[in-house]
Amino acid sequence: MEKKGQNILQVRDLTVQVSTKAGFSTLVQNINFGIEKGKVLGLVGESGSGKTVTSMSILQLLERKKTEIQGSITLRGQELNGLKNKELRKIRGKDIAFIMQNPMNAFTPVFTVGHQFVETIRSHTSLNKKQAKELAINIMESVNLPDPDKILKNYPFQLSGGMLQRVMIAVAACLNPTVIIADEPTTALDLHNQLLVLRLLEKIRSEYGTSVLLISHDLGVISEMADEVIVMKQGRIVESANVFDLFDNPKHEYTKKLLRTRPSLHAKQQPITHLAKV
Ligand SMILES: Nc1ncnc2c1ncn2[C@@H]1O[C@H](COP(=O)(O)OP(=O)(O)OP(=O)(O)O)[C@@H](O)[C@H]1O
Ligand SMILES: [Mg+2]
């Protein structure tokens, strides 16, 4: 059992470089953060600030030959940086689920969504095919995916990005991971479905004590969901604070600017309240 206040996921001095024709280029540097059990860490920053690179490097999902990841990434004290692919495969999905910003990359085009969903569940649990399929359908219904049976028979290219992302969230929910990394999980969705996805994430967090790294450019989503927030700009963290402090008393000029320039969501959007009631 983890002691209170101890971080489940800890990133220390993370720097990611990529080799290009013009030499090495640094994508993110000196990234430090931790997430406690059952907490949501929000990661915000403008487009290109390094949010996806940071999250992908946690599971070393960036092209390995071209990128160099320095620093330490620990899950419950286990160092992940430098693990072999075989070892990382055991951690991906089961310990850390990653909901990708570009969901097409998460699926193989040659198998149906159902085949991939069921096999992913089966590779990490002792369920048989029928049980895995039932579980998949139940969870898909809870994220409002219409006609789950039909979706499972489809190939990835037959579904929209938003649908594939919800399928990924459903897969994550089935496996009850220690950490969920969700990269812009609501961006491709309309308001109603955004709410369903956020409620599901919140439900997983509160029921299983899952820690969540929630990446979003939507400050409305972050303010509703996150406990702590880090703000990135040009590959660095420029501010990190408790969500209330960040919104009430932003310290960094860039954070103030982000807050000022956010679209006035709450004027048009229903507040995301009573998240636990799914
Ligand atoms: N494989 C790569 N090779 C070279 N540059 C890359 C590579 N991947 C990302 N970058 C660059 O790294 C920077 C950070 O990109 P990243 O995708 O992390 O941004 P982001 O904060 O997720 O943006 P968005 O909000 O648009 O998703 C960008 O300038 C991007 O062009
Ligand atoms: Mg991104």
PDB file of C-alpha atoms and ligand atoms in Angstrom:
ATOM      1  CA  MET A   1       0.000   0.000   0.000  1.00  0.00           C
ATOM      2  CA  GLU A   2       1.208   3.449  -0.845  1.00  0.00           C
ATOM      3  CA  LYS A   3       1.547   5.934   1.947  1.00  0.00           C
ATOM      4  CA  LYS A   4      -0.562   9.040   1.688  1.00  0.00           C
ATOM      5  CA  GLY A   5       1.230  11.788  -0.163  1.00  0.00           C
ATOM      6  CA  GLN A   6       3.418   9.361  -2.058  1.00  0.00           C
ATOM      7  CA  ASN A   7       3.313   9.705  -5.810  1.00  0.00           C
ATOM      8  CA  ILE A   8       2.243   6.737  -7.907  1.00  0.00           C
ATOM      9  CA  LEU A   9       3.769   8.196 -11.033  1.00  0.00           C
ATOM     10  CA  GLN A  10       6.825  10.385 -10.694  1.00  0.00           C
ATOM     11  CA  VAL A  11       8.647  12.143 -13.519  1.00  0.00           C
ATOM     12  CA  ARG A  12      12.008  13.711 -12.736  1.00  0.00           C
ATOM     13  CA  ASP A  13      14.147  15.907 -14.961  1.00  0.00           C
ATOM     14  CA  LEU A  14      12.614  14.559 -18.134  1.00  0.00           C
ATOM     15  CA  THR A  15      14.223  15.830 -21.302  1.00  0.00           C
ATOM     16  CA  VAL A  16      13.301  14.528 -24.734  1.00  0.00           C
ATOM     17  CA  GLN A  17      15.427  15.086 -27.786  1.00  0.00           C
ATOM     18  CA  VAL A  18      14.800  14.054 -31.345  1.00  0.00           C
ATOM     19  CA  SER A  19      17.386  13.604 -34.040  1.00  0.00           C
ATOM     20  CA  THR A  20      16.594  15.498 -37.195  1.00  0.00           C
ATOM     21  CA  LYS A  21      18.551  16.097 -40.375  1.00  0.00           C
ATOM     22  CA  ALA A  22      19.776  19.322 -38.813  1.00  0.00           C
ATOM     23  CA  GLY A  23      20.985  17.550 -35.643  1.00  0.00           C
ATOM     24  CA  PHE A  24      19.446  16.992 -32.221  1.00  0.00           C
ATOM     25  CA  SER A  25      16.522  19.137 -31.266  1.00  0.00           C
ATOM     26  CA  THR A  26      15.084  19.367 -27.753  1.00  0.00           C
ATOM     27  CA  LEU A  27      11.314  18.889 -27.624  1.00  0.00           C
ATOM     28  CA  VAL A  28      10.763  19.106 -23.864  1.00  0.00           C
ATOM     29  CA  GLN A  29      13.144  19.769 -20.997  1.00  0.00           C
ATOM     30  CA  ASN A  30      13.422  19.625 -17.228  1.00  0.00           C
ATOM     31  CA  ILE A  31       9.935  18.259 -16.757  1.00  0.00           C
ATOM     32  CA  ASN A  32       9.126  17.361 -13.145  1.00  0.00           C
ATOM     33  CA  PHE A  33       5.790  16.233 -11.764  1.00  0.00           C
ATOM     34  CA  GLY A  34       4.134  13.552  -9.698  1.00  0.00           C
ATOM     35  CA  ILE A  35       0.622  12.167  -9.351  1.00  0.00           C
ATOM     36  CA  GLU A  36      -0.775  10.751  -6.140  1.00  0.00           C
ATOM     37  CA  LYS A  37      -3.150   7.828  -5.960  1.00  0.00           C
ATOM     38  CA  GLY A  38      -6.654   8.747  -7.088  1.00  0.00           C
ATOM     39  CA  LYS A  39      -5.711  12.264  -8.111  1.00  0.00           C
ATOM     40  CA  VAL A  40      -6.051  14.062 -11.417  1.00  0.00           C
ATOM     41  CA  LEU A  41      -3.123  16.081 -12.693  1.00  0.00           C
ATOM     42  CA  GLY A  42      -4.111  18.490 -15.451  1.00  0.00           C
ATOM     43  CA  LEU A  43      -1.580  19.349 -18.120  1.00  0.00           C
ATOM     44  CA  VAL A  44      -2.302  22.475 -20.129  1.00  0.00           C
ATOM     45  CA  GLY A  45      -0.461  24.604 -22.626  1.00  0.00           C
ATOM     46  CA  GLU A  46      -0.884  25.960 -26.106  1.00  0.00           C
ATOM     47  CA  SER A  47      -0.571  23.808 -29.198  1.00  0.00           C
ATOM     48  CA  GLY A  48       3.011  22.638 -29.727  1.00  0.00           C
ATOM     49  CA  SER A  49       4.070  23.243 -26.120  1.00  0.00           C
ATOM     50  CA  GLY A  50       5.068  19.593 -25.644  1.00  0.00           C
ATOM     51  CA  LYS A  51       2.086  17.986 -23.902  1.00  0.00           C
ATOM     52  CA  THR A  52       1.854  14.971 -26.194  1.00  0.00           C
ATOM     53  CA  VAL A  53       5.623  14.477 -26.315  1.00  0.00           C
ATOM     54  CA  THR A  54       5.720  14.474 -22.502  1.00  0.00           C
ATOM     55  CA  SER A  55       2.904  11.965 -22.196  1.00  0.00           C
ATOM     56  CA  MET A  56       4.179   9.666 -24.943  1.00  0.00           C
ATOM     57  CA  SER A  57       7.638   9.566 -23.436  1.00  0.00           C
ATOM     58  CA  ILE A  58       6.241   8.140 -20.180  1.00  0.00           C
ATOM     59  CA  LEU A  59       5.505   4.875 -21.998  1.00  0.00           C
ATOM     60  CA  GLN A  60       8.231   5.411 -24.576  1.00  0.00           C
ATOM     61  CA  LEU A  61       5.774   5.527 -27.418  1.00  0.00           C
ATOM     62  CA  LEU A  62       7.853   7.955 -29.450  1.00  0.00           C
ATOM     63  CA  GLU A  63       9.935   6.515 -32.269  1.00  0.00           C
ATOM     64  CA  ARG A  64      12.717   4.908 -30.290  1.00  0.00           C
ATOM     65  CA  LYS A  65      15.490   5.109 -32.843  1.00  0.00           C
ATOM     66  CA  LYS A  66      15.075   8.823 -33.299  1.00  0.00           C
ATOM     67  CA  THR A  67      14.385  10.019 -29.782  1.00  0.00           C
ATOM     68  CA  GLU A  68      16.409  10.160 -26.635  1.00  0.00           C
ATOM     69  CA  ILE A  69      14.658  10.289 -23.294  1.00  0.00           C
ATOM     70  CA  GLN A  70      16.690  11.489 -20.332  1.00  0.00           C
ATOM     71  CA  GLY A  71      15.563  11.581 -16.749  1.00  0.00           C
ATOM     72  CA  SER A  72      13.554   9.288 -14.565  1.00  0.00           C
ATOM     73  CA  ILE A  73       9.978   8.032 -14.875  1.00  0.00           C
ATOM     74  CA  THR A  74       8.871   5.816 -12.022  1.00  0.00           C
ATOM     75  CA  LEU A  75       5.645   3.932 -11.490  1.00  0.00           C
ATOM     76  CA  ARG A  76       5.298   2.897  -7.844  1.00  0.00           C
ATOM     77  CA  GLY A  77       9.054   3.272  -7.591  1.00  0.00           C
ATOM     78  CA  GLN A  78       9.845   1.150 -10.660  1.00  0.00           C
ATOM     79  CA  GLU A  79      11.996   2.914 -13.229  1.00  0.00           C
ATOM     80  CA  LEU A  80      10.386   2.849 -16.671  1.00  0.00           C
ATOM     81  CA  ASN A  81      12.929   4.824 -18.638  1.00  0.00           C
ATOM     82  CA  GLY A  82      15.158   2.378 -20.443  1.00  0.00           C
ATOM     83  CA  LEU A  83      12.910  -0.681 -20.091  1.00  0.00           C
ATOM     84  CA  LYS A  84      12.834  -3.026 -23.058  1.00  0.00           C
ATOM     85  CA  ASN A  85       9.750  -3.086 -25.280  1.00  0.00           C
ATOM     86  CA  LYS A  86       8.801  -6.499 -23.972  1.00  0.00           C
ATOM     87  CA  GLU A  87       8.710  -5.187 -20.401  1.00  0.00           C
ATOM     88  CA  LEU A  88       6.922  -2.025 -21.432  1.00  0.00           C
ATOM     89  CA  ARG A  89       4.198  -4.008 -23.190  1.00  0.00           C
ATOM     90  CA  LYS A  90       3.247  -5.568 -19.856  1.00  0.00           C
ATOM     91  CA  ILE A  91       2.891  -2.120 -18.320  1.00  0.00           C
ATOM     92  CA  ARG A  92       1.038  -0.494 -21.215  1.00  0.00           C
ATOM     93  CA  GLY A  93      -2.681  -0.947 -20.871  1.00  0.00           C
ATOM     94  CA  LYS A  94      -2.633  -2.845 -17.609  1.00  0.00           C
ATOM     95  CA  ASP A  95      -0.672  -0.477 -15.349  1.00  0.00           C
ATOM     96  CA  ILE A  96      -0.747   2.651 -17.465  1.00  0.00           C
ATOM     97  CA  ALA A  97      -3.498   3.107 -20.022  1.00  0.00           C
ATOM     98  CA  PHE A  98      -2.862   5.700 -22.666  1.00  0.00           C
ATOM     99  CA  ILE A  99      -5.729   7.366 -24.478  1.00  0.00           C
ATOM    100  CA  MET A 100      -4.085   8.852 -27.509  1.00  0.00           C
ATOM    101  CA  GLN A 101      -4.831  12.195 -29.051  1.00  0.00           C
ATOM    102  CA  ASN A 102      -4.687  10.506 -32.424  1.00  0.00           C
ATOM    103  CA  PRO A 103      -6.627   7.313 -31.778  1.00  0.00           C
ATOM    104  CA  MET A 104      -6.025   5.866 -35.240  1.00  0.00           C
ATOM    105  CA  ASN A 105      -2.435   5.180 -34.128  1.00  0.00           C
ATOM    106  CA  ALA A 106      -3.641   3.022 -31.271  1.00  0.00           C
ATOM    107  CA  PHE A 107      -5.372   0.475 -33.492  1.00  0.00           C
ATOM    108  CA  THR A 108      -4.050  -1.882 -36.138  1.00  0.00           C
ATOM    109  CA  PRO A 109      -5.905  -1.329 -39.405  1.00  0.00           C
ATOM    110  CA  VAL A 110      -6.055  -5.033 -40.277  1.00  0.00           C
ATOM    111  CA  PHE A 111      -8.157  -6.311 -37.370  1.00  0.00           C
ATOM    112  CA  THR A 112     -11.657  -5.364 -36.281  1.00  0.00           C
ATOM    113  CA  VAL A 113     -12.088  -3.070 -33.281  1.00  0.00           C
ATOM    114  CA  GLY A 114     -13.757  -5.958 -31.444  1.00  0.00           C
ATOM    115  CA  HIS A 115     -10.880  -8.339 -32.052  1.00  0.00           C
ATOM    116  CA  GLN A 116      -8.401  -5.788 -30.708  1.00  0.00           C
ATOM    117  CA  PHE A 117     -10.602  -4.850 -27.771  1.00  0.00           C
ATOM    118  CA  VAL A 118     -11.239  -8.437 -26.721  1.00  0.00           C
ATOM    119  CA  GLU A 119      -7.616  -9.506 -27.190  1.00  0.00           C
ATOM    120  CA  THR A 120      -6.374  -6.542 -25.142  1.00  0.00           C
ATOM    121  CA  ILE A 121      -8.713  -7.455 -22.285  1.00  0.00           C
ATOM    122  CA  ARG A 122      -7.767 -11.123 -22.528  1.00  0.00           C
ATOM    123  CA  SER A 123      -4.028 -10.482 -22.595  1.00  0.00           C
ATOM    124  CA  HIS A 124      -4.274  -8.735 -19.220  1.00  0.00           C
ATOM    125  CA  THR A 125      -7.045 -10.734 -17.494  1.00  0.00           C
ATOM    126  CA  SER A 126      -8.209 -14.320 -17.183  1.00  0.00           C
ATOM    127  CA  LEU A 127     -11.540 -13.677 -18.914  1.00  0.00           C
ATOM    128  CA  ASN A 128     -12.609 -15.863 -21.814  1.00  0.00           C
ATOM    129  CA  LYS A 129     -13.678 -14.441 -25.166  1.00  0.00           C
ATOM    130  CA  LYS A 130     -17.367 -14.327 -24.340  1.00  0.00           C
ATOM    131  CA  GLN A 131     -16.818 -12.662 -20.954  1.00  0.00           C
ATOM    132  CA  ALA A 132     -14.369 -10.161 -22.452  1.00  0.00           C
ATOM    133  CA  LYS A 133     -16.892  -9.266 -25.146  1.00  0.00           C
ATOM    134  CA  GLU A 134     -19.665  -8.828 -22.590  1.00  0.00           C
ATOM    135  CA  LEU A 135     -17.481  -6.580 -20.463  1.00  0.00           C
ATOM    136  CA  ALA A 136     -16.530  -4.580 -23.554  1.00  0.00           C
ATOM    137  CA  ILE A 137     -20.177  -4.060 -24.500  1.00  0.00           C
ATOM    138  CA  ASN A 138     -21.195  -3.042 -20.975  1.00  0.00           C
ATOM    139  CA  ILE A 139     -18.499  -0.433 -20.726  1.00  0.00           C
ATOM    140  CA  MET A 140     -19.096   0.861 -24.243  1.00  0.00           C
ATOM    141  CA  GLU A 141     -22.730   1.424 -23.360  1.00  0.00           C
ATOM    142  CA  SER A 142     -21.651   3.512 -20.397  1.00  0.00           C
ATOM    143  CA  VAL A 143     -19.760   5.910 -22.691  1.00  0.00           C
ATOM    144  CA  ASN A 144     -22.816   6.184 -24.903  1.00  0.00           C
ATOM    145  CA  LEU A 145     -21.333   4.370 -27.862  1.00  0.00           C
ATOM    146  CA  PRO A 146     -24.281   3.519 -30.067  1.00  0.00           C
ATOM    147  CA  ASP A 147     -24.752  -0.108 -31.048  1.00  0.00           C
ATOM    148  CA  PRO A 148     -21.611  -1.581 -29.440  1.00  0.00           C
ATOM    149  CA  ASP A 149     -22.110  -4.914 -31.226  1.00  0.00           C
ATOM    150  CA  LYS A 150     -21.831  -3.222 -34.579  1.00  0.00           C
ATOM    151  CA  ILE A 151     -18.861  -1.084 -33.510  1.00  0.00           C
ATOM    152  CA  LEU A 152     -16.968  -4.201 -32.474  1.00  0.00           C
ATOM    153  CA  LYS A 153     -17.452  -5.666 -35.949  1.00  0.00           C
ATOM    154  CA  ASN A 154     -16.037  -2.531 -37.607  1.00  0.00           C
ATOM    155  CA  TYR A 155     -12.473  -1.862 -38.679  1.00  0.00           C
ATOM    156  CA  PRO A 156     -10.851   1.241 -37.144  1.00  0.00           C
ATOM    157  CA  PHE A 157     -11.084   3.290 -40.352  1.00  0.00           C
ATOM    158  CA  GLN A 158     -14.856   2.847 -40.288  1.00  0.00           C
ATOM    159  CA  LEU A 159     -15.182   4.805 -37.039  1.00  0.00           C
ATOM    160  CA  SER A 160     -14.684   8.486 -36.308  1.00  0.00           C
ATOM    161  CA  GLY A 161     -11.742   9.716 -34.223  1.00  0.00           C
ATOM    162  CA  GLY A 162     -14.073  10.606 -31.373  1.00  0.00           C
ATOM    163  CA  MET A 163     -15.612   7.132 -31.392  1.00  0.00           C
ATOM    164  CA  LEU A 164     -12.218   5.421 -31.426  1.00  0.00           C
ATOM    165  CA  GLN A 165     -11.127   7.551 -28.506  1.00  0.00           C
ATOM    166  CA  ARG A 166     -14.196   6.502 -26.556  1.00  0.00           C
ATOM    167  CA  VAL A 167     -13.459   2.883 -27.434  1.00  0.00           C
ATOM    168  CA  MET A 168      -9.959   3.407 -25.987  1.00  0.00           C
ATOM    169  CA  ILE A 169     -11.435   4.845 -22.809  1.00  0.00           C
ATOM    170  CA  ALA A 170     -13.718   1.837 -22.595  1.00  0.00           C
ATOM    171  CA  VAL A 171     -10.718  -0.492 -22.992  1.00  0.00           C
ATOM    172  CA  ALA A 172      -8.929   1.437 -20.238  1.00  0.00           C
ATOM    173  CA  ALA A 173     -11.967   1.179 -17.962  1.00  0.00           C
ATOM    174  CA  CYS A 174     -12.073  -2.620 -18.423  1.00  0.00           C
ATOM    175  CA  LEU A 175      -8.483  -3.074 -17.319  1.00  0.00           C
ATOM    176  CA  ASN A 176      -8.643  -0.970 -14.188  1.00  0.00           C
ATOM    177  CA  PRO A 177      -5.173   0.499 -14.610  1.00  0.00           C
ATOM    178  CA  THR A 178      -3.128   2.259 -11.933  1.00  0.00           C
ATOM    179  CA  VAL A 179      -2.704   5.324 -14.120  1.00  0.00           C
ATOM    180  CA  ILE A 180      -4.668   6.663 -17.071  1.00  0.00           C
ATOM    181  CA  ILE A 181      -3.011   9.149 -19.366  1.00  0.00           C
ATOM    182  CA  ALA A 182      -5.681  10.862 -21.432  1.00  0.00           C
ATOM    183  CA  ASP A 183      -4.404  13.133 -24.187  1.00  0.00           C
ATOM    184  CA  GLU A 184      -7.214  15.499 -25.223  1.00  0.00           C
ATOM    185  CA  PRO A 185      -9.909  12.881 -24.596  1.00  0.00           C
ATOM    186  CA  THR A 186     -12.776  15.269 -25.198  1.00  0.00           C
ATOM    187  CA  THR A 187     -11.542  17.470 -28.020  1.00  0.00           C
ATOM    188  CA  ALA A 188     -13.168  15.480 -30.804  1.00  0.00           C
ATOM    189  CA  LEU A 189     -16.514  15.179 -29.026  1.00  0.00           C
ATOM    190  CA  ASP A 190     -19.651  17.248 -28.800  1.00  0.00           C
ATOM    191  CA  LEU A 191     -20.643  18.640 -25.406  1.00  0.00           C
ATOM    192  CA  HIS A 192     -22.956  15.789 -24.465  1.00  0.00           C
ATOM    193  CA  ASN A 193     -20.364  13.146 -25.213  1.00  0.00           C
ATOM    194  CA  GLN A 194     -17.617  15.209 -23.556  1.00  0.00           C
ATOM    195  CA  LEU A 195     -19.644  15.006 -20.376  1.00  0.00           C
ATOM    196  CA  LEU A 196     -20.076  11.247 -20.660  1.00  0.00           C
ATOM    197  CA  VAL A 197     -16.345  10.736 -21.150  1.00  0.00           C
ATOM    198  CA  LEU A 198     -15.441  12.990 -18.230  1.00  0.00           C
ATOM    199  CA  ARG A 199     -17.969  11.240 -16.021  1.00  0.00           C
ATOM    200  CA  LEU A 200     -16.546   7.882 -16.941  1.00  0.00           C
ATOM    201  CA  LEU A 201     -13.006   9.042 -16.157  1.00  0.00           C
ATOM    202  CA  GLU A 202     -14.246  10.464 -12.880  1.00  0.00           C
ATOM    203  CA  LYS A 203     -16.058   7.232 -12.086  1.00  0.00           C
ATOM    204  CA  ILE A 204     -12.944   5.130 -12.763  1.00  0.00           C
ATOM    205  CA  ARG A 205     -10.912   7.490 -10.598  1.00  0.00           C
ATOM    206  CA  SER A 206     -13.294   7.486  -7.670  1.00  0.00           C
ATOM    207  CA  GLU A 207     -14.120   3.766  -7.741  1.00  0.00           C
ATOM    208  CA  TYR A 208     -10.667   2.338  -8.314  1.00  0.00           C
ATOM    209  CA  GLY A 209      -8.417   5.123  -7.084  1.00  0.00           C
ATOM    210  CA  THR A 210      -6.887   5.450 -10.530  1.00  0.00           C
ATOM    211  CA  SER A 211      -4.477   8.345 -10.977  1.00  0.00           C
ATOM    212  CA  VAL A 212      -5.108  10.404 -14.090  1.00  0.00           C
ATOM    213  CA  LEU A 213      -2.873  12.600 -16.197  1.00  0.00           C
ATOM    214  CA  LEU A 214      -5.392  14.688 -18.083  1.00  0.00           C
ATOM    215  CA  ILE A 215      -4.110  16.684 -21.003  1.00  0.00           C
ATOM    216  CA  SER A 216      -6.403  19.315 -22.377  1.00  0.00           C
ATOM    217  CA  HIS A 217      -6.266  22.737 -23.905  1.00  0.00           C
ATOM    218  CA  ASP A 218      -9.769  23.207 -22.489  1.00  0.00           C
ATOM    219  CA  LEU A 219      -9.389  25.046 -19.213  1.00  0.00           C
ATOM    220  CA  GLY A 220     -13.053  24.442 -18.392  1.00  0.00           C
ATOM    221  CA  VAL A 221     -12.406  20.692 -18.405  1.00  0.00           C
ATOM    222  CA  ILE A 222      -9.237  21.111 -16.353  1.00  0.00           C
ATOM    223  CA  SER A 223     -10.914  23.293 -13.749  1.00  0.00           C
ATOM    224  CA  GLU A 224     -13.679  20.709 -13.253  1.00  0.00           C
ATOM    225  CA  MET A 225     -11.516  17.625 -13.200  1.00  0.00           C
ATOM    226  CA  ALA A 226      -8.000  18.377 -11.974  1.00  0.00           C
ATOM    227  CA  ASP A 227      -6.605  18.516  -8.457  1.00  0.00           C
ATOM    228  CA  GLU A 228      -3.226  19.875  -9.499  1.00  0.00           C
ATOM    229  CA  VAL A 229      -2.287  21.568 -12.755  1.00  0.00           C
ATOM    230  CA  ILE A 230       0.927  22.022 -14.668  1.00  0.00           C
ATOM    231  CA  VAL A 231       1.271  24.571 -17.405  1.00  0.00           C
ATOM    232  CA  MET A 232       3.671  24.024 -20.283  1.00  0.00           C
ATOM    233  CA  LYS A 233       5.119  26.507 -22.696  1.00  0.00           C
ATOM    234  CA  GLN A 234       7.703  25.804 -25.365  1.00  0.00           C
ATOM    235  CA  GLY A 235       8.708  22.460 -23.928  1.00  0.00           C
ATOM    236  CA  ARG A 236       9.024  23.560 -20.311  1.00  0.00           C
ATOM    237  CA  ILE A 237       6.807  23.690 -17.261  1.00  0.00           C
ATOM    238  CA  VAL A 238       6.227  27.338 -16.443  1.00  0.00           C
ATOM    239  CA  GLU A 239       3.822  26.929 -13.552  1.00  0.00           C
ATOM    240  CA  SER A 240       2.499  24.175 -11.364  1.00  0.00           C
ATOM    241  CA  ALA A 241      -0.151  24.660  -8.717  1.00  0.00           C
ATOM    242  CA  ASN A 242      -3.226  23.405  -7.021  1.00  0.00           C
ATOM    243  CA  VAL A 243      -6.207  23.910  -9.332  1.00  0.00           C
ATOM    244  CA  PHE A 244      -7.849  26.529  -7.090  1.00  0.00           C
ATOM    245  CA  ASP A 245      -4.665  28.548  -6.736  1.00  0.00           C
ATOM    246  CA  LEU A 246      -3.964  28.385 -10.425  1.00  0.00           C
ATOM    247  CA  PHE A 247      -7.357  29.730 -11.431  1.00  0.00           C
ATOM    248  CA  ASP A 248      -7.676  32.252  -8.583  1.00  0.00           C
ATOM    249  CA  ASN A 249      -4.144  33.459  -8.449  1.00  0.00           C
ATOM    250  CA  PRO A 250      -2.083  32.579 -11.519  1.00  0.00           C
ATOM    251  CA  LYS A 251       1.543  33.504 -10.970  1.00  0.00           C
ATOM    252  CA  HIS A 252       3.087  33.270 -14.376  1.00  0.00           C
ATOM    253  CA  GLU A 253       2.311  35.809 -17.086  1.00  0.00           C
ATOM    254  CA  TYR A 254       1.736  32.990 -19.560  1.00  0.00           C
ATOM    255  CA  THR A 255      -0.838  31.315 -17.306  1.00  0.00           C
ATOM    256  CA  LYS A 256      -2.638  34.633 -16.902  1.00  0.00           C
ATOM    257  CA  LYS A 257      -2.692  34.975 -20.654  1.00  0.00           C
ATOM    258  CA  LEU A 258      -4.031  31.429 -21.072  1.00  0.00           C
ATOM    259  CA  LEU A 259      -6.794  32.146 -18.587  1.00  0.00           C
ATOM    260  CA  ARG A 260      -7.650  35.458 -20.231  1.00  0.00           C
ATOM    261  CA  THR A 261      -7.776  34.030 -23.729  1.00  0.00           C
ATOM    262  CA  ARG A 262      -9.897  31.025 -22.930  1.00  0.00           C
ATOM    263  CA  PRO A 263     -13.232  31.055 -24.664  1.00  0.00           C
ATOM    264  CA  SER A 264     -15.999  31.868 -22.219  1.00  0.00           C
ATOM    265  CA  LEU A 265     -17.190  28.311 -22.038  1.00  0.00           C
ATOM    266  CA  HIS A 266     -19.369  28.654 -19.041  1.00  0.00           C
ATOM    267  CA  ALA A 267     -21.597  31.151 -20.741  1.00  0.00           C
ATOM    268  CA  LYS A 268     -22.700  28.540 -23.253  1.00  0.00           C
ATOM    269  CA  GLN A 269     -21.840  25.311 -21.565  1.00  0.00           C
ATOM    270  CA  GLN A 270     -23.535  23.442 -18.789  1.00  0.00           C
ATOM    271  CA  PRO A 271     -21.219  23.204 -15.799  1.00  0.00           C
ATOM    272  CA  ILE A 272     -19.895  19.721 -15.283  1.00  0.00           C
ATOM    273  CA  THR A 273     -21.423  18.991 -11.926  1.00  0.00           C
ATOM    274  CA  HIS A 274     -22.417  15.789 -10.166  1.00  0.00           C
ATOM    275  CA  LEU A 275     -19.788  13.888 -12.068  1.00  0.00           C
ATOM    276  CA  ALA A 276     -20.053  10.899  -9.804  1.00  0.00           C
ATOM    277  CA  LYS A 277     -23.654  10.305 -10.789  1.00  0.00           C
ATOM    278  CA  VAL A 278     -23.327   8.162 -13.858  1.00  0.00           C
TER     279      VAL A 278
HETATM  280  N1  LIG B   1       8.802  13.142 -33.880  1.00  0.00           N
HETATM  281  C1  LIG B   1       9.010  14.447 -33.839  1.00  0.00           C
HETATM  282  N2  LIG B   1      10.023  15.010 -34.516  1.00  0.00           N
HETATM  283  C2  LIG B   1      10.252  16.327 -34.482  1.00  0.00           C
HETATM  284  N3  LIG B   1       9.503  17.197 -33.789  1.00  0.00           N
HETATM  285  C3  LIG B   1       8.473  16.723 -33.108  1.00  0.00           C
HETATM  286  C4  LIG B   1       8.162  15.323 -33.091  1.00  0.00           C
HETATM  287  N4  LIG B   1       7.057  15.148 -32.314  1.00  0.00           N
HETATM  288  C5  LIG B   1       6.708  16.380 -31.873  1.00  0.00           C
HETATM  289  N5  LIG B   1       7.553  17.315 -32.350  1.00  0.00           N
HETATM  290  C6  LIG B   1       7.497  18.753 -32.021  1.00  0.00           C
HETATM  291  O1  LIG B   1       7.509  18.898 -30.608  1.00  0.00           O
HETATM  292  C7  LIG B   1       6.721  20.012 -30.214  1.00  0.00           C
HETATM  293  C8  LIG B   1       5.705  19.581 -29.178  1.00  0.00           C
HETATM  294  O2  LIG B   1       4.710  18.798 -29.801  1.00  0.00           O
HETATM  295  P1  LIG B   1       3.494  18.146 -29.025  1.00  0.00           P
HETATM  296  O3  LIG B   1       2.800  17.246 -30.001  1.00  0.00           O
HETATM  297  O4  LIG B   1       3.978  17.544 -27.773  1.00  0.00           O
HETATM  298  O5  LIG B   1       2.603  19.426 -28.692  1.00  0.00           O
HETATM  299  P2  LIG B   1       1.215  19.491 -27.910  1.00  0.00           P
HETATM  300  O6  LIG B   1       1.419  20.377 -26.730  1.00  0.00           O
HETATM  301  O7  LIG B   1       0.711  18.114 -27.661  1.00  0.00           O
HETATM  302  O8  LIG B   1       0.282  20.256 -28.965  1.00  0.00           O
HETATM  303  P3  LIG B   1      -1.293  20.056 -29.297  1.00  0.00           P
HETATM  304  O9  LIG B   1      -2.032  20.854 -28.264  1.00  0.00           O
HETATM  305  O10 LIG B   1      -1.430  20.655 -30.661  1.00  0.00           O
HETATM  306  O11 LIG B   1      -1.604  18.606 -29.269  1.00  0.00           O
HETATM  307  C9  LIG B   1       6.104  20.572 -31.493  1.00  0.00           C
HETATM  308  O12 LIG B   1       6.869  21.669 -31.887  1.00  0.00           O
HETATM  309  C10 LIG B   1       6.227  19.433 -32.469  1.00  0.00           C
HETATM  310  O13 LIG B   1       6.332  19.914 -33.783  1.00  0.00           O
HETATM  311 MG    MG B   2      -0.878  17.045 -28.327  1.00  0.00          MG
END
